[in-house]
Amino acid sequence: MEVVILPGAKQIGALAADVVESLLARKADAVLGLATGSSPLPVYDELVRRHREQGLSFAGARVFTLDEYVGLAPDHPQSYREVIRRDFTDRMDLPADRVLCPDGAAQDLPAACLEYEAAIRSAGGVDVQLLGVGTDGHIGFNEPVSSLSSRTRIKTLLEQTRRDNSRFFGGLEHVPRHVVTQGLGTILEARHIVLVAAGARKAEAVHDFVEGPVAAICPASVLQLHPHVSVLVDAAAASALQLSEYYRHSYNGKPAWQGL
Ligand code: GLP
């Protein structure tokens, strides 16, 4: 795991966008795993800027999103299918039929979860997976005590997560209780994982998953088992890390050709 402490969200967005851009340069039909939430927005804004100003193209790429609320209509403004469309894919040259999301409105949810896993497999797996992290250490919607080898499935949200996300719904009572999410085992199969986090409210979760034990109580800690994870954080999100000086020293001394 490589931890990169950056001055702010803009620099986090630029570095994560570099990873995506260099992937697309060597593989135009790359498979990207995208996350919703506010953390990846600077990455999406930067990719859109490069698309508009520098011709970065997503025309050959495919996208899989991580998770979805259960019970929202697919065109509900807070369904993650809509959120990723608004925040990113509609602003890029990415055909809508190349963006796949877990189906939280399916009649048969377990069958839809299996189909989603099969679709990721038949696309050849995810090349770069972008992640945020919840204040309780969740990734996707894998809440604490998720199995570390879980696959796409239904989960129940913690009240803390529902409260965190209530700002998007205009009140806690409107936040769904159930979700479908790629599992931790699914996420671990991505070839390169880039997790972005900013702000002091993420500091404890960042410390726990980077430096704490691998434990289901902090689902993101499973990333310690992955061979290629880049954690991009601002100083506030890094403020509880014990080895922050070491991370700064390692990144500053890294040869530029190495990339992330
Ligand atoms: C949601 C999403 C996660 C996201 C998390 C953090 O619960 N399911 O994928 O990482 O929120 O969101 P934010 O980046 O807005 O803090």
Coordinates of C-alpha atoms in Angstrom, one line a residue, residues 17 20 39 53 85 93 107 114 120 141 150 160 167 179 188 190 198 200 214 218 221 238 242:
A17 CA -6.7 11.3 -13.2
V20 CA -6.7 6.7 -15.4
S39 CA -14.6 12.1 -2.6
E53 CA -9.3 20.6 -23.3
R85 CA -24.4 9.7 -14.9
D93 CA -17.6 10.6 -24.5
Q107 CA -37.2 -8.3 -8.8
L114 CA -24.7 -13.0 -9.7
I120 CA -17.4 -7.9 -14.6
F141 CA -21.3 -0.3 0.8
S150 CA -17.7 -11.3 0.0
Q160 CA -24.0 6.1 10.8
R167 CA -27.6 15.2 3.3
V179 CA -28.2 -1.7 -0.7
L188 CA -9.9 -7.0 -4.4
A190 CA -9.3 -5.1 -9.5
A198 CA -10.1 14.3 2.1
A200 CA -10.7 15.5 9.0
V214 CA -6.8 -6.3 8.9
C218 CA -12.9 -1.9 9.3
S221 CA -8.4 -2.7 5.9
A238 CA -3.8 12.0 7.0
Q242 CA 1.4 7.4 12.7

